[in-house]
Short mmCIF file of N, CA and C in Angstrom, two decimals:
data_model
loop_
_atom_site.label_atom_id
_atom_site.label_comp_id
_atom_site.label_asym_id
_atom_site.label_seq_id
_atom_site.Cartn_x
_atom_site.Cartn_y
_atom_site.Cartn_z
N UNK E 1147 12.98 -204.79 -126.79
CA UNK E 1147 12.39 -203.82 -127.69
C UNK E 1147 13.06 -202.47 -127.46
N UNK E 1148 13.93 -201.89 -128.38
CA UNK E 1148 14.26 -200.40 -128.17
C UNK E 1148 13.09 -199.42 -128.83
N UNK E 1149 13.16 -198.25 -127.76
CA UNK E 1149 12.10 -197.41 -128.02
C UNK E 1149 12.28 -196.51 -129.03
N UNK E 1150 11.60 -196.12 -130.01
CA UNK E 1150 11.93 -195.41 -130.26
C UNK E 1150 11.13 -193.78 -129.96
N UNK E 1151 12.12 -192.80 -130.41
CA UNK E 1151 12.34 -191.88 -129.74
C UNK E 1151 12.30 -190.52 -130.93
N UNK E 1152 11.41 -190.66 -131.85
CA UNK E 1152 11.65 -189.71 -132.90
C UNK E 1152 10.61 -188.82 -132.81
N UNK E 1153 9.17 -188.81 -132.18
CA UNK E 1153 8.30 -188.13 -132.27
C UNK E 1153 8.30 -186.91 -131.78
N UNK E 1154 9.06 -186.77 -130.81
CA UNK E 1154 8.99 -185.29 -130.18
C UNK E 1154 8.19 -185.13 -128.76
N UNK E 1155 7.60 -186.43 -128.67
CA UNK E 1155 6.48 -186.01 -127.89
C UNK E 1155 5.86 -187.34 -127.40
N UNK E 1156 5.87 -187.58 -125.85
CA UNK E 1156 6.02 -189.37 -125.14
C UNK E 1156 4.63 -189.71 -125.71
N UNK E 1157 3.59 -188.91 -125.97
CA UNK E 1157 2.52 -189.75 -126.68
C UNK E 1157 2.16 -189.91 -127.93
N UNK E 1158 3.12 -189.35 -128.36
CA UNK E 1158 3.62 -189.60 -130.07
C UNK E 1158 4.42 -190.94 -130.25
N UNK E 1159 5.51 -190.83 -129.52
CA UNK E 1159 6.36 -192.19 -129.35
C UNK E 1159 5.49 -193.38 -129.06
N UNK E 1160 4.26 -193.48 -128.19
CA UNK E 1160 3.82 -194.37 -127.58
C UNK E 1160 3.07 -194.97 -129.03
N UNK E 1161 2.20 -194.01 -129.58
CA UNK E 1161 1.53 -194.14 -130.77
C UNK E 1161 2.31 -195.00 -131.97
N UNK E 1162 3.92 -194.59 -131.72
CA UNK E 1162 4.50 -195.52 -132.87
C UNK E 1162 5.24 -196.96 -132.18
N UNK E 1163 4.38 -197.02 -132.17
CA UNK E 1163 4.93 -198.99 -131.25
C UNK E 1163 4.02 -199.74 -132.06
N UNK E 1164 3.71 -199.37 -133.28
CA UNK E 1164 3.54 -200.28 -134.17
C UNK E 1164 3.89 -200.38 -135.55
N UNK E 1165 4.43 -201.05 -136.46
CA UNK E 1165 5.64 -200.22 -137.64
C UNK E 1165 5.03 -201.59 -138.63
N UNK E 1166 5.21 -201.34 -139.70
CA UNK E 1166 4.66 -199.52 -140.06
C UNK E 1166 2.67 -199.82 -139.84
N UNK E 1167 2.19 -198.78 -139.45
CA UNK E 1167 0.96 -198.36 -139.48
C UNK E 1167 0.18 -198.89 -140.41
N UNK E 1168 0.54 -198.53 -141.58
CA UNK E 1168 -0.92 -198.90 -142.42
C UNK E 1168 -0.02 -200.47 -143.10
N UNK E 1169 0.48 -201.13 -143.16
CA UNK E 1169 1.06 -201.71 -144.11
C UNK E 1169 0.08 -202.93 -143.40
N UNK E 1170 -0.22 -204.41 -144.23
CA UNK E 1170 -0.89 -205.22 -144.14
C UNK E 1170 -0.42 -206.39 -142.58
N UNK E 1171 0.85 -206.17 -142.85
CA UNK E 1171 1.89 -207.16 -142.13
C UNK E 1171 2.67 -205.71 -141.07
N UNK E 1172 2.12 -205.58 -140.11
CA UNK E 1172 2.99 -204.66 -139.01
C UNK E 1172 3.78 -205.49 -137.92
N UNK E 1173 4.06 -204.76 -137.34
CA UNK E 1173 4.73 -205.68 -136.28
C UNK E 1173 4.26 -204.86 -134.82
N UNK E 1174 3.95 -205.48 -134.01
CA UNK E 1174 3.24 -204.84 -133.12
C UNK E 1174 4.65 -205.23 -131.81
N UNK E 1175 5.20 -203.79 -131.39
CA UNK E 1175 6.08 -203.84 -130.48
C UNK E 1175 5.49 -203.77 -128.96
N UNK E 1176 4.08 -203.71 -128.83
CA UNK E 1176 3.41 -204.14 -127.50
C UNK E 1176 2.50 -205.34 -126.94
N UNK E 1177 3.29 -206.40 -127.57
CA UNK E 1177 2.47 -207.75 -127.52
C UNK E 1177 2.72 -208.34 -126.05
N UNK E 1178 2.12 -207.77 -125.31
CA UNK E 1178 1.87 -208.16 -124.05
C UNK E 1178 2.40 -207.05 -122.87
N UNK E 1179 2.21 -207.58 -121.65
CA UNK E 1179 2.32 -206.46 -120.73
C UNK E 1179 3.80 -206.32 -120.43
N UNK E 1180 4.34 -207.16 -120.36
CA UNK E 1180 6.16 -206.83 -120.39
C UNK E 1180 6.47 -206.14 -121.39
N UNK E 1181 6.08 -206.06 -122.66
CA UNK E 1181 5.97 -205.22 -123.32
C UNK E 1181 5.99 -203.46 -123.14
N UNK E 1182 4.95 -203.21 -122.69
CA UNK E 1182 4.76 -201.97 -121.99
C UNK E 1182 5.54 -201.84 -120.90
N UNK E 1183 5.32 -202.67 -120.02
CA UNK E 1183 6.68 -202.18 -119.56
C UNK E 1183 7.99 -201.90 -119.44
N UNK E 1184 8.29 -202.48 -120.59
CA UNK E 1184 9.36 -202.24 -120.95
C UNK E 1184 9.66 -200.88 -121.74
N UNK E 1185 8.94 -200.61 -122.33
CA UNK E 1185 8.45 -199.76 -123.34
C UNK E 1185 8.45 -198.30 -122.24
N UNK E 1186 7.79 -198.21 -121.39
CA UNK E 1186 7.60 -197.59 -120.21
C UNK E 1186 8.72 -197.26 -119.46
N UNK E 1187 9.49 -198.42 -119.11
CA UNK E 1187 10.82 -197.82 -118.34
C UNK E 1187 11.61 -197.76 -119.13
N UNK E 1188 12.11 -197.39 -120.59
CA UNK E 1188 12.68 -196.67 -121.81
C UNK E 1188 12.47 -195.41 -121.71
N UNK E 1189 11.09 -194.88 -121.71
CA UNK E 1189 10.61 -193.41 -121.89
C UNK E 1189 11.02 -192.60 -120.53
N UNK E 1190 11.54 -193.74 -119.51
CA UNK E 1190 11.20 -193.00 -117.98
C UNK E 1190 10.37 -192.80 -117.23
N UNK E 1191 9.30 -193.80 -117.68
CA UNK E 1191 7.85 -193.75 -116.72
C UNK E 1191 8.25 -195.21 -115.07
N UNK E 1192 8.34 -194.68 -114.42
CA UNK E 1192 8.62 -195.63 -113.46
C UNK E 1192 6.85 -196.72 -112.88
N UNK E 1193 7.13 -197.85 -113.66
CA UNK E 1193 6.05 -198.58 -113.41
C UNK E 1193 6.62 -200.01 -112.83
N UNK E 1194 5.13 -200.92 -111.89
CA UNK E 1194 5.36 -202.32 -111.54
C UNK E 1194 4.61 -203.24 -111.78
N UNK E 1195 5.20 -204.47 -112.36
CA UNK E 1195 4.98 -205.31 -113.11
C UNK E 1195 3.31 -205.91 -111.59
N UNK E 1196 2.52 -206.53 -112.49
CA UNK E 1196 1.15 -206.88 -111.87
C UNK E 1196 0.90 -208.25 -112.42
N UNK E 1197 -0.21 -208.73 -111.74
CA UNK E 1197 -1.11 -210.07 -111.43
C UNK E 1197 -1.22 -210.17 -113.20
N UNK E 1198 -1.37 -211.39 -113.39
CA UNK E 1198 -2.03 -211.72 -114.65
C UNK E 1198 -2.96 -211.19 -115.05
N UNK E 1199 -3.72 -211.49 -114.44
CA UNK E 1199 -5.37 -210.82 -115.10
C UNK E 1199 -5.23 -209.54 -114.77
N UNK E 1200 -4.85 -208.62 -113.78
CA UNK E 1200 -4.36 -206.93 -114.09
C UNK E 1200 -3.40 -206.81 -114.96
N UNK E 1201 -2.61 -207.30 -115.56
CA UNK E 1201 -1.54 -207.21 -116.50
C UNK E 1201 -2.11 -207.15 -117.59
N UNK E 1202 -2.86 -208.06 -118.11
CA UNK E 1202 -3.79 -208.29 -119.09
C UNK E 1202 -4.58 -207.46 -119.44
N UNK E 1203 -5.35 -206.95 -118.69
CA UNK E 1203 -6.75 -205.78 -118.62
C UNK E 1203 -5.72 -204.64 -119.14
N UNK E 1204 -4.49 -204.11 -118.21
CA UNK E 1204 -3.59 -202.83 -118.66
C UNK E 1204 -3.05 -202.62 -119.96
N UNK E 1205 -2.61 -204.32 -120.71
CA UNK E 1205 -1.97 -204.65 -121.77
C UNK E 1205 -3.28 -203.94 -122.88
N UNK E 1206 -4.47 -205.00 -122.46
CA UNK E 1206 -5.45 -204.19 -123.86
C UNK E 1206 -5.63 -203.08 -123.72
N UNK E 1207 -5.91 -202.09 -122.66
CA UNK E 1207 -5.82 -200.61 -122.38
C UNK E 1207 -4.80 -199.54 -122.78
N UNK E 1208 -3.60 -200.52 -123.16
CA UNK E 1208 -2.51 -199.86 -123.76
C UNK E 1208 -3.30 -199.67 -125.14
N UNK E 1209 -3.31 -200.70 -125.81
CA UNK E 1209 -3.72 -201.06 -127.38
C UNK E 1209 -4.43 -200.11 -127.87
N UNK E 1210 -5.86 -199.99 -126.79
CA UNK E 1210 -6.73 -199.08 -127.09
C UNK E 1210 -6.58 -197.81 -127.19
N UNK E 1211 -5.85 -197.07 -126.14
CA UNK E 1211 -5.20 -195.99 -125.75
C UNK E 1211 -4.34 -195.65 -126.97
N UNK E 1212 -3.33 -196.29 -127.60
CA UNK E 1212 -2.62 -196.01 -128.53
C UNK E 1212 -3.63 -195.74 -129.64
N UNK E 1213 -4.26 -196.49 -129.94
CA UNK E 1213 -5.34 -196.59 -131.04
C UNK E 1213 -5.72 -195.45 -130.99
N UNK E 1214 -6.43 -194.96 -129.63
CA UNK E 1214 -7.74 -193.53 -129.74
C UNK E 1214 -6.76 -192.07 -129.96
N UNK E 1215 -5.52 -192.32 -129.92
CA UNK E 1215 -4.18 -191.29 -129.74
C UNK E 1215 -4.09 -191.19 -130.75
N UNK E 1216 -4.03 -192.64 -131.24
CA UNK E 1216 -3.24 -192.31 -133.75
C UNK E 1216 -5.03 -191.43 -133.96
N UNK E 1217 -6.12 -192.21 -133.41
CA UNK E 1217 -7.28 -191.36 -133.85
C UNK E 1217 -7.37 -190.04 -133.79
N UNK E 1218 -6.84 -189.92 -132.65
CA UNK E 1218 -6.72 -188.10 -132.76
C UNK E 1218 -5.98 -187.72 -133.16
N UNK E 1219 -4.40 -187.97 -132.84
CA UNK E 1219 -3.44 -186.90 -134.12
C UNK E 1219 -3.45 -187.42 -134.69
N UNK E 1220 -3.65 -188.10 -135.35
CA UNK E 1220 -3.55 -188.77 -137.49
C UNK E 1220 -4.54 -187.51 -138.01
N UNK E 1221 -5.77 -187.71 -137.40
CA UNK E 1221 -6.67 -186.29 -137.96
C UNK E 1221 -6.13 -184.89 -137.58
N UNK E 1222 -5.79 -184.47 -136.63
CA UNK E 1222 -4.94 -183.26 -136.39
C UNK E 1222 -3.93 -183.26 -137.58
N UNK E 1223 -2.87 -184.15 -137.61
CA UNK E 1223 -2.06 -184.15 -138.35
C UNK E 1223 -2.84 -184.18 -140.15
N UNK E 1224 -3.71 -184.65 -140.81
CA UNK E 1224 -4.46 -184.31 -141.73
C UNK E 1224 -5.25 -183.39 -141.77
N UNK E 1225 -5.43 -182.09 -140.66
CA UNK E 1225 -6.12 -181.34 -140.92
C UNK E 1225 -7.47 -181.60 -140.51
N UNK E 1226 -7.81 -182.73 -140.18
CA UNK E 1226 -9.35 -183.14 -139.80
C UNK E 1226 -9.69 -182.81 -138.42
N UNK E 1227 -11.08 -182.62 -138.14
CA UNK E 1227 -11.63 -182.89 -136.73
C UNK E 1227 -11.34 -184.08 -136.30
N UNK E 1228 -10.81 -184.14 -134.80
CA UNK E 1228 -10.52 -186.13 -134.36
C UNK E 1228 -11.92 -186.51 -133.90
N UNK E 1229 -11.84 -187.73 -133.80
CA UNK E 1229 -13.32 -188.49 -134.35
C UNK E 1229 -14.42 -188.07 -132.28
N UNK E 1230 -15.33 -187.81 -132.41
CA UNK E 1230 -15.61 -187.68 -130.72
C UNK E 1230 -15.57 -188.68 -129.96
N UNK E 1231 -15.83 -189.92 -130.84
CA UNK E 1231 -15.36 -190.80 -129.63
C UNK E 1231 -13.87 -191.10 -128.98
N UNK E 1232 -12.86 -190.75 -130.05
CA UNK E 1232 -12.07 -190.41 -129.87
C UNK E 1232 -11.61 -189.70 -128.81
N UNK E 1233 -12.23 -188.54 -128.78
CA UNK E 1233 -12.07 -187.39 -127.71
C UNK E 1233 -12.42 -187.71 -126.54
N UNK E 1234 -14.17 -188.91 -126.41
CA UNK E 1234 -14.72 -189.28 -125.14
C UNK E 1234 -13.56 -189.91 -124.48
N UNK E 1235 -12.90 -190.60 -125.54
CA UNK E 1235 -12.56 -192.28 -124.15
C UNK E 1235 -11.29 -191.54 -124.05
N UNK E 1236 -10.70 -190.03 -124.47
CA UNK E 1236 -8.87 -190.09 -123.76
C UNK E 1236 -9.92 -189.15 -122.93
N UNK E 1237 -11.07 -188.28 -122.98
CA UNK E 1237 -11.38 -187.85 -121.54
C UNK E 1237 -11.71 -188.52 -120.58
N UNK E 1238 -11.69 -189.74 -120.68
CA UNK E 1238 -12.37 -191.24 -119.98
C UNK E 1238 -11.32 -191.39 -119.07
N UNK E 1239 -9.98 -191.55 -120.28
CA UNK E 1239 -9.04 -191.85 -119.28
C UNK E 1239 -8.15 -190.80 -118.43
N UNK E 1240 -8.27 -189.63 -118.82
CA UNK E 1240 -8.21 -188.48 -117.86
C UNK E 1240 -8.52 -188.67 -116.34
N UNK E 1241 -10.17 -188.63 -116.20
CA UNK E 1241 -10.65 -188.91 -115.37
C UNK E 1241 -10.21 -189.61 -114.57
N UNK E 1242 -9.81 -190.89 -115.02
CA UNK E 1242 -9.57 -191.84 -114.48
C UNK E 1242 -8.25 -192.01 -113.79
N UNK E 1243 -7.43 -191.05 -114.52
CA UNK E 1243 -5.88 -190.97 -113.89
C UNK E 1243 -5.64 -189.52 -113.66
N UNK E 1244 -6.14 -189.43 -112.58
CA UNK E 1244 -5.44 -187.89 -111.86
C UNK E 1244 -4.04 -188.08 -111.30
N UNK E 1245 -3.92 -186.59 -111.30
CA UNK E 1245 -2.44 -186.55 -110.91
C UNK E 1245 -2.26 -185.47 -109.57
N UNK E 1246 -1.01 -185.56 -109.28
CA UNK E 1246 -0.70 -184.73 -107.85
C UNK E 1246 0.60 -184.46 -107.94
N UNK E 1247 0.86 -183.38 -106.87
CA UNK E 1247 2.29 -182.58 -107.66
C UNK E 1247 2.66 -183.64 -106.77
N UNK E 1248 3.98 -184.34 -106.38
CA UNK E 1248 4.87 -185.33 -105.45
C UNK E 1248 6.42 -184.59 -104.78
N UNK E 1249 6.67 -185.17 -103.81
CA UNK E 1249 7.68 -184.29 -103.49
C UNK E 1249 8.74 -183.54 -103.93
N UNK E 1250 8.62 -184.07 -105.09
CA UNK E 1250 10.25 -183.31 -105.78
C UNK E 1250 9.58 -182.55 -106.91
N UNK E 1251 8.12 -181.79 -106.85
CA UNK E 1251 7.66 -181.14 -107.37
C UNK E 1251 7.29 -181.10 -108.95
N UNK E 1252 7.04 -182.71 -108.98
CA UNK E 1252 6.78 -182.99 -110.31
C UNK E 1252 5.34 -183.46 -110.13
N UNK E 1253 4.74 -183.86 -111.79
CA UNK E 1253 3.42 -184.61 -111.32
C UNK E 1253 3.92 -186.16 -111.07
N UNK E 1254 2.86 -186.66 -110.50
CA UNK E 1254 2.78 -188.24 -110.00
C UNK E 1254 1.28 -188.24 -110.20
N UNK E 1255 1.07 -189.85 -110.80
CA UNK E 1255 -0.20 -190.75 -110.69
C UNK E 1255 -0.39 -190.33 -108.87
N UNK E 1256 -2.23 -189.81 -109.08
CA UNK E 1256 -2.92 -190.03 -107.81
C UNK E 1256 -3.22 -191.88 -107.20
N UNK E 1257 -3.32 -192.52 -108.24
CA UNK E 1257 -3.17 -193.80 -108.09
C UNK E 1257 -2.34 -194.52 -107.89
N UNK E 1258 -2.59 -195.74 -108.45
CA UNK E 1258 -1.65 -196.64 -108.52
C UNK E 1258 -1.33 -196.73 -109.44
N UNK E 1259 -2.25 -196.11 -111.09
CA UNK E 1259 -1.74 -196.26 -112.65
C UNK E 1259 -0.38 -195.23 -112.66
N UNK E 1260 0.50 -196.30 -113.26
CA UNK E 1260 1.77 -195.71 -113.54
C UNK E 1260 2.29 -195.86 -114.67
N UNK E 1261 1.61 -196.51 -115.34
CA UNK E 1261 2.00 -196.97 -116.83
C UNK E 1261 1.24 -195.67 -118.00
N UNK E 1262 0.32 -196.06 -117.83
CA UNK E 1262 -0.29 -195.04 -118.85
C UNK E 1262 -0.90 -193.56 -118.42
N UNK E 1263 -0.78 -193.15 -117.68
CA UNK E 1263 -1.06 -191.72 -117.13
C UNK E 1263 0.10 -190.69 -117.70
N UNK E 1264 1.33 -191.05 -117.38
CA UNK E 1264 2.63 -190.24 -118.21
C UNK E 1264 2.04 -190.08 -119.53
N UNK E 1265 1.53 -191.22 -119.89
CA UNK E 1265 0.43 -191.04 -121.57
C UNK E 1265 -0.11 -190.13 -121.60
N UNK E 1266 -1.50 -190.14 -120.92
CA UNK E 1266 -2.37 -189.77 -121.41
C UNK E 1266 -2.38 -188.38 -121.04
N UNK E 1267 -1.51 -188.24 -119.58
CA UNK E 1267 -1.30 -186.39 -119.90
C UNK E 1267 -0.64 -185.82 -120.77
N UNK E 1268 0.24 -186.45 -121.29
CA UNK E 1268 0.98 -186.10 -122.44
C UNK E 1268 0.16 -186.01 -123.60
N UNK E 1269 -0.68 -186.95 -123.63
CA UNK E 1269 -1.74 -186.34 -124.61
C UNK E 1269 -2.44 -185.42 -124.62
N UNK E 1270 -2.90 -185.13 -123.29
CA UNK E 1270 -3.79 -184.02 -123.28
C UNK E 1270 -2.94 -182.62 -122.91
N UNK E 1271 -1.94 -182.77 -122.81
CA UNK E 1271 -1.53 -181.17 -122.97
C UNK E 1271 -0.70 -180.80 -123.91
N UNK E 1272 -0.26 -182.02 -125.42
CA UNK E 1272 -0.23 -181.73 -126.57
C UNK E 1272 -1.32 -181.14 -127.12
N UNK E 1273 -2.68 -181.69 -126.80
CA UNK E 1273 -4.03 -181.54 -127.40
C UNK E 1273 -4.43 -180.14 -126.97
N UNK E 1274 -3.90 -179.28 -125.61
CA UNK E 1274 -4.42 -178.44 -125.25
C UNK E 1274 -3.17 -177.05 -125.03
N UNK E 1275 -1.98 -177.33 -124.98
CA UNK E 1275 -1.11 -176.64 -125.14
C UNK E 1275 -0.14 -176.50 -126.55
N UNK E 1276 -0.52 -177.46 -127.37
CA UNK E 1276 0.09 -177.27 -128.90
C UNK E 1276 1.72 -177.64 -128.84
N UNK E 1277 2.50 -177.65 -129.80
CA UNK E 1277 1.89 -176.87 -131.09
C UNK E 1277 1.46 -178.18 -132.28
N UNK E 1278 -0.05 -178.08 -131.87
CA UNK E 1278 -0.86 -179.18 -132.71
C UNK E 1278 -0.55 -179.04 -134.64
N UNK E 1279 -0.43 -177.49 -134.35
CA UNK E 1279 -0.23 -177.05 -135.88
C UNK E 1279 1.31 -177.70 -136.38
N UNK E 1280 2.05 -178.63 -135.85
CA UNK E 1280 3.37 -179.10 -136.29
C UNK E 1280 3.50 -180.37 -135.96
N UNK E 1281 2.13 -181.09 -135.52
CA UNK E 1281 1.83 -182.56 -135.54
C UNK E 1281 1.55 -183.10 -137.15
N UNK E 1282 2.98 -184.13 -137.66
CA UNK E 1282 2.66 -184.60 -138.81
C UNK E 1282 2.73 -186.52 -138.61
N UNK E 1283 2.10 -186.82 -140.05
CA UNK E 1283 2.35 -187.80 -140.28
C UNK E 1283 3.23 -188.32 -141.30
N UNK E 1284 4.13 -189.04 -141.06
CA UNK E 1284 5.56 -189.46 -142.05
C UNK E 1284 4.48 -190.52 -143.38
N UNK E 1285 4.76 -190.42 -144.26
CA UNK E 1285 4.41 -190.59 -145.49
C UNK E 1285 5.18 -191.98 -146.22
N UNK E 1286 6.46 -192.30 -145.81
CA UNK E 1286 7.43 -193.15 -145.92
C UNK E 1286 6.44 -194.09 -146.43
N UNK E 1287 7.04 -194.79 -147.85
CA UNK E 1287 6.62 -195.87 -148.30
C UNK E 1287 4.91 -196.31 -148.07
N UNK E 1288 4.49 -195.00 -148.45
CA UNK E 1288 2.85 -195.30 -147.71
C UNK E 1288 2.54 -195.85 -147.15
N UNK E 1289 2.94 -196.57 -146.33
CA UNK E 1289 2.62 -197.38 -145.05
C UNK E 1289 2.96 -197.09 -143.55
N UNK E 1290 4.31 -196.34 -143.62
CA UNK E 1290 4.69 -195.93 -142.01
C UNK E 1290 4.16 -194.98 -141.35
N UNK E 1291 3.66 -193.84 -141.34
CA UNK E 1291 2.25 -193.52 -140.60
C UNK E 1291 2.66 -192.97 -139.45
N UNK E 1292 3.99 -193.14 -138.93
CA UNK E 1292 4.31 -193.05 -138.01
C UNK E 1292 4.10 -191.33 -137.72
N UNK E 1293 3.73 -190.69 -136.21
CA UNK E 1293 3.32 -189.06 -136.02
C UNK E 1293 4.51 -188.65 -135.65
N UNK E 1294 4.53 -187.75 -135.75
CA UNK E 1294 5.99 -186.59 -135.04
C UNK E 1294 5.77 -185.83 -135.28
N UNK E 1295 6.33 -184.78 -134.23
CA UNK E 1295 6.28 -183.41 -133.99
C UNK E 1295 7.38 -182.49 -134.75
N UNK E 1296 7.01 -181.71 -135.65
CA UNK E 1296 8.03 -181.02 -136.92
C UNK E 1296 8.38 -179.99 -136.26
N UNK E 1297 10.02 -180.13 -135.33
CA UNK E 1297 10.51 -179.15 -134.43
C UNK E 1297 11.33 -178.53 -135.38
N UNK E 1298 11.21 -178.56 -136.77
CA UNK E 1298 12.72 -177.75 -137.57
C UNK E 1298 11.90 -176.22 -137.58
N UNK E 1299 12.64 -175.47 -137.87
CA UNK E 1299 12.82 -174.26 -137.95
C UNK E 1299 11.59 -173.44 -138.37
N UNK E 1300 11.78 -173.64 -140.15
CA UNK E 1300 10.95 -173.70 -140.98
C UNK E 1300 9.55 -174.64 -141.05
N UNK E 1301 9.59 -175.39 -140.57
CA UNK E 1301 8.40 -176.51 -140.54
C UNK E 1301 8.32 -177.23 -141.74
N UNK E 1302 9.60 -177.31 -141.96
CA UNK E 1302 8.89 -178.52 -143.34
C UNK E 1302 9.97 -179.98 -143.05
N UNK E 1303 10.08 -180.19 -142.14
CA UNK E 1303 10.13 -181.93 -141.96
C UNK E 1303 9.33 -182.58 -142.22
N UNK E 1304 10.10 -183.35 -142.86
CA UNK E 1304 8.66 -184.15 -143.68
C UNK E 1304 8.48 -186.02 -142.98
N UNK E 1305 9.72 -186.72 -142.35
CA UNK E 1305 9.81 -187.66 -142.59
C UNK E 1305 9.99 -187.91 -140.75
N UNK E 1306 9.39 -189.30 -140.22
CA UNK E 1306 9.39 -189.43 -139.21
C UNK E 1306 11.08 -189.46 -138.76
N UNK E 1307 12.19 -190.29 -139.56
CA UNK E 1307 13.23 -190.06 -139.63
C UNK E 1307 14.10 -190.29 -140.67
N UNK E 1308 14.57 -189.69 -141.07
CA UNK E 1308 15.34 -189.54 -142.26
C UNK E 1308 16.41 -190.51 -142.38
N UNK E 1309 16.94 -190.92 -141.31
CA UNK E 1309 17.90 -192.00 -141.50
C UNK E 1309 16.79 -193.36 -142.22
N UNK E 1310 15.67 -193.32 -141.65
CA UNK E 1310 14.94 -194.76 -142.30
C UNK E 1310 13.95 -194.26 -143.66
N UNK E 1311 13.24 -193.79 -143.10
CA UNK E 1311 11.81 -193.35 -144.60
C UNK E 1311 12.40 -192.15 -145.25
N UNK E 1312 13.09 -191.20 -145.30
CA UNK E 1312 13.86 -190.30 -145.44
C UNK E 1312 14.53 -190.72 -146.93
N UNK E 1313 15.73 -191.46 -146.00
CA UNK E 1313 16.47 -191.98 -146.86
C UNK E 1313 16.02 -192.98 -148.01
N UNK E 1314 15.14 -193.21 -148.00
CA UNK E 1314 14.31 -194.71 -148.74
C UNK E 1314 13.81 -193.71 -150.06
N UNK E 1315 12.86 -192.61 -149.44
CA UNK E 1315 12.65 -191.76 -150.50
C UNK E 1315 13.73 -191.12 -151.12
N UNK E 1316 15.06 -190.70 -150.85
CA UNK E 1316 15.73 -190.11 -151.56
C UNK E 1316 15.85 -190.90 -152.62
N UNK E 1317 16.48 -192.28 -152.14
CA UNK E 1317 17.05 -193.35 -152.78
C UNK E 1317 16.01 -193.70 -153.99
N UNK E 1318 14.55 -193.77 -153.86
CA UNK E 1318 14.05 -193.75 -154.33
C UNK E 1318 14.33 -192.80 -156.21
N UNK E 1319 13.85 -191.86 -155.41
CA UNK E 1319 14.28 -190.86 -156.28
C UNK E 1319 15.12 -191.06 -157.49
N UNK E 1320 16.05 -191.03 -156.64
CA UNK E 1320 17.64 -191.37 -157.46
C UNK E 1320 17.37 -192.27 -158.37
N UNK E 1321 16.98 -193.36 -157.78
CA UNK E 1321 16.85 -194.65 -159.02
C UNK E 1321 15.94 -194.12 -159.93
N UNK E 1322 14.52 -193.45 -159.75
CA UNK E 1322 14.11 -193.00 -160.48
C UNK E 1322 14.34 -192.42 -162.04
N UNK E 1323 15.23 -191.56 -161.37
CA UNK E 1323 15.64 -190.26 -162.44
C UNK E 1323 17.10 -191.05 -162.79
N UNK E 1324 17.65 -192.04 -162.69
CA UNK E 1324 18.75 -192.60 -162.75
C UNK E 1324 17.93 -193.63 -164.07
N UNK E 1325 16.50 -194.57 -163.70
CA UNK E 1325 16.45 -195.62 -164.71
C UNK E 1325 15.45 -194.14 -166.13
N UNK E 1326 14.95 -193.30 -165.53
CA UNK E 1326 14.51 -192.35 -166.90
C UNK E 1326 15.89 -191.74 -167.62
N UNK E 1327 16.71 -191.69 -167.16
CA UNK E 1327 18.19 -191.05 -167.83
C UNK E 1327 18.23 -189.51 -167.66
N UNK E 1328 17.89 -189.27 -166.28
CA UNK E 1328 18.02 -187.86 -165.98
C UNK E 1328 18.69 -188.07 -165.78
N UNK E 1329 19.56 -186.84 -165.30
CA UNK E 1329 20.72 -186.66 -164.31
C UNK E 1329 20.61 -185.91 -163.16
N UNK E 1330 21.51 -186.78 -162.73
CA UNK E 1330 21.32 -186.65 -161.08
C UNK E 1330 21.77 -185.06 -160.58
#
């Protein structure tokens, strides 16, 4: 699975590991715990592979985690309040994964969670350090959904990436005004 890497932001990226979002038929790029980990040592989160039944428990905790993340910025990104339960369970998992500065003066898991803590602080100091006001959602073919962070200048990026949904809409376009007999 290559990661992708367009959001701006490791819990934006994490959020799009499923393509496209709203469409009926997605493809879910975290179907199981090798999955995530793999997914994990892409981004640079240094994690180790576990027992079945801990593998398992972490695997649906991913799912969920991603889930309560699109819950909150999808509404940020629409302008909405994110839903409170929303808000409870990433303060849930806060709690649950403290951190500590480590010798080379970075943070480190107080635990043993190494997989999703790089997450979920990343979530919470998007959520609390911004800039929330430039969290969007890509629009592509109404279905891709995918979030990113609109680092252009001006702020009007519109498309998670332009080489894929970008381009689809131009093309779009074109044919458009190409089968009405505009000109291009």
């Amino acid at each position: 699975m290559k990661r992708s890497n367009v959001a701006g932001s490791l819990c934006l990226d994490f959020v799009n590991t499923v393509d496209p979002r709203h469409a009926p038929q997605r493809e879910e790029r975290l179907r199981d715990y090798a999955a995530v980990l793999e997914w994990a040592r892409q981004a640079g989160i240094e994690a180790s592979p576990l027992e079945a039944a801990a593998a398992s428990r972490v695997h649906e905790e991913a799912i969920a985690l991603r889930e309560t993340l699109y819950a909150i910025f999808g509404a940020v990104a629409r302008g909405e309040t994110p839903p409170a339960d929303a808000l409870r369970h990433l303060n849930d998992e806060l709690a649950r994964r403290p951190r500590q500065i480590s010798d080379g003066f970075a943070w480190a898991p107080a635990s043993g969670d190494g997989v999703l803590a790089p997450i979920v602080w990343s979530a919470a100091e998007l959520l609390t350090s911004g800039p929330l006001e430039r969290v969007r959602e890509c629009p592509g073919d109404d279905t891709c959904g995918w979030l990113f962070l609109d680092t252009s200048r001006n702020g009007s990026r519109r498309w998670c990436d332009m080489r894929t949904c970008g381009n689809r809409a131009k093309a779009r376009r074109y044919y458009r005004r190409v089968a009405s007999g505009t000109r291009p």
